[in-house]
Amino acid sequence: MKDKNCKSLDFLLNHPKTGHVTSDVNTETIERRSFSPKKIKIFSSKYTKIEECPEYKFKHDHEALKVLPDIVNNNVQRIIPGQDKTESSKQTFSKPRNIGVVFSGGPAPGGHNVIAGLYDEAKKYNSDSKVFGFLLGPDGLLESKYVEITQSLIDAYRNMGGFSMIKTGRTKIDSKNKMELSLKTCMDLKLDALVVIGGDDSNTNAAFLAQQFKNAGIKVIGVPKTIDGDIQVKTDDGQILCAISFGFHTAARAFSQNISNLTTDASSDTKYWHVCKVMGRVASHLTLESTFQTHANLSLIGEELADYTDHQRIKKAKKEGAVDYTAYGMTLRHLSRLICDAIVRRAASGKNFGVMIIPEGILDFINEIQVFIIKLNKIIADYNYIHDIEFHSSFPNLTGKLEYLRHIARGMGDKSKFPIWNLRDDDLFNQLPSFFQEGLLVERDMHGNFQFSQVKTEKIIMDMVKEYLSILKEQGKYKIGIERSYYTSKMESANIIPDKFGKAIFKNPDEKFLLIKESIISLKTLKQALVANELITQEDNVPDPIIRIFKKSDPDFKMQTHFYGYDGRGSDPTHFDCNYTYNLGLTAFHLIANNATGQMAAIKNLEKKFDKWEPIGIPIAKLMHLEERKGKLELVMEKSLVDLNSNAFRVFKALRDEWLAAESNQDRYRRPGPVMFTGNTQKDKPIIITLNSI
Ligand code: FBP
């Protein structure tokens, strides 16, 4: 029967409340779009000029001298007031310009504001200036696919996350033909300059384009983007020029909100270990920052593992008059033991739960895996070079790939004396689970990078952890500590004398958390202990309260895995990233208007208060070095890894035991909360850059 109060669908759909609550635009979006980021003071000067800063020195690679001769001698450039410019240079500064902009690589929060800053400044100096956005990353440049950025387009994306306005891609401009196509697109559009917003590989691309476009008079400026935080620039003498790439802060905060929620859940129902893998293709900066934000119980920093030395092994070998080369660097097995050690320690103080953070790129720091990655890179690259068809197309499934490897191992592929893949490699590789083999054989990206985001790193590590934990359990070493007050009250209420039984079953009867003796690993061994201590006879049953205590101490390791990456990458930017990126856009414009090329726009003093921020240009060519890519050495911008001597790492190392909270009962979780645009969040910035600036 029809309800008399039921409104017609038409009425419902046309009701203003329906319109309001189902609109695509909510209060947060309106607020974001209308927010005006703060501008660095220099940008209120009518004109600017460039001051060369040769005092900032870098060791650069000789290869850069050869292949980037026109930009390798660039200095760091500081943007300073330029009121004293000549009339003609003021006119040149304000001339109408066509500027192209392209996103390259994975999205990072704040990218739209770089374009907003660039657009606003270009229009401020000359309303006839135009900004063109190339679509879908470098492909847009190659295929001449672009849109003209308009006021309404940019206004819809101000302070909003993602790169959706013009989208992005990972194509590498790595051939003469692609260089020529890019140049043609830029010349057809009569571009004065091209701005490449990207990570280390994209800034590498920007440097090569700058060199290539030099004669055509088209300037190329890079912008440091990547949530991974691995673009950090320091001079040779340690002065910080670029503390962090944009997008890092937001992504870390977004991950941390989720991780922090897990610490709350874990400590509420006390039954899971949450294993959180966070993005960071190689460097572990995001893990370090998320740890500072949340005080998670256990975090692995890849760079620390690479540096690991097993002193016990060295000692043992020395005694035997030998050298144990395997003592240097971390193995997967050893890593799983370190994790187990932390789990066992927490369990001993009654906490068989916790939250751990694993960096996505951790395997790159594990010796045995790194060797596989390097060898497979070379094998795949060689195959692609020799054959007319790509390795992954020739061998679409794992069986085919494994057969090909075996074929090389038997010496049928590589005729050289030392084949890159030998029978030992093949045997070791075949001992790995197939999902891991598949992961290691995954297709490399265009830049030759191993795609860690596609490997179930957490599964590989945690499978080993589970296996080892069950061994420790069998050995009686993995037990949940029982709070003494709890034990005493349970015994007393059952009229059992706690001390008498306590001495028989616990190895530390006087401690706050009681641990059942290692020899007691089953109800049978429990009974034996009580009989041996003459507390019961062979015919008696073990008292129920004692059985309950035993069961309570018997751990069941349960875990949940989580991957934080794409979600944080797509988050709307924090205030820090909004202000940072808008000023990067302004900086890019001022570098262009002052004729710079081959430079990366950057903000010096990011780690300090906003009024100390300084816009600069950093010579990209001087940040490059030779690196193995697709089995060959290539000149690329060097990634910045976690520095084990940095303040941030040293503070983490000093505090991590407190955060593990193994010996105390007190977890020290921190709640960073969500990425907010309202409230007092204006001054928040990455914790690692604050620490590193002390
Ligand atoms: P960029 O270096 O391009 O900024 O990308 C970084 C990143 O977010 C990594 O953290 C992650 O491993 C990778 O992108 C994932 O890439 P894809 O989008 O190709 O899956």
Short mmCIF file of C-alpha atoms in Angstrom, two decimals, residues 486-496 498 545 548:
data_model
loop_
_atom_site.label_atom_id
_atom_site.label_comp_id
_atom_site.label_asym_id
_atom_site.label_seq_id
_atom_site.Cartn_x
_atom_site.Cartn_y
_atom_site.Cartn_z
CA TYR A 486 45.90 -10.37 37.58
CA TYR A 487 47.49 -13.75 38.27
CA THR A 488 47.40 -13.23 42.02
CA SER A 489 43.75 -12.19 42.10
CA LYS A 490 42.69 -15.13 39.90
CA MET A 491 44.54 -17.60 42.12
CA GLU A 492 43.30 -16.10 45.35
CA SER A 493 39.71 -16.19 44.21
CA ALA A 494 40.18 -19.92 43.46
CA ASN A 495 41.87 -20.52 46.85
CA ILE A 496 45.22 -21.36 45.25
CA PRO A 498 49.81 -17.84 44.04
CA PRO A 545 42.59 -21.29 36.83
CA ARG A 548 43.33 -20.49 31.95
#
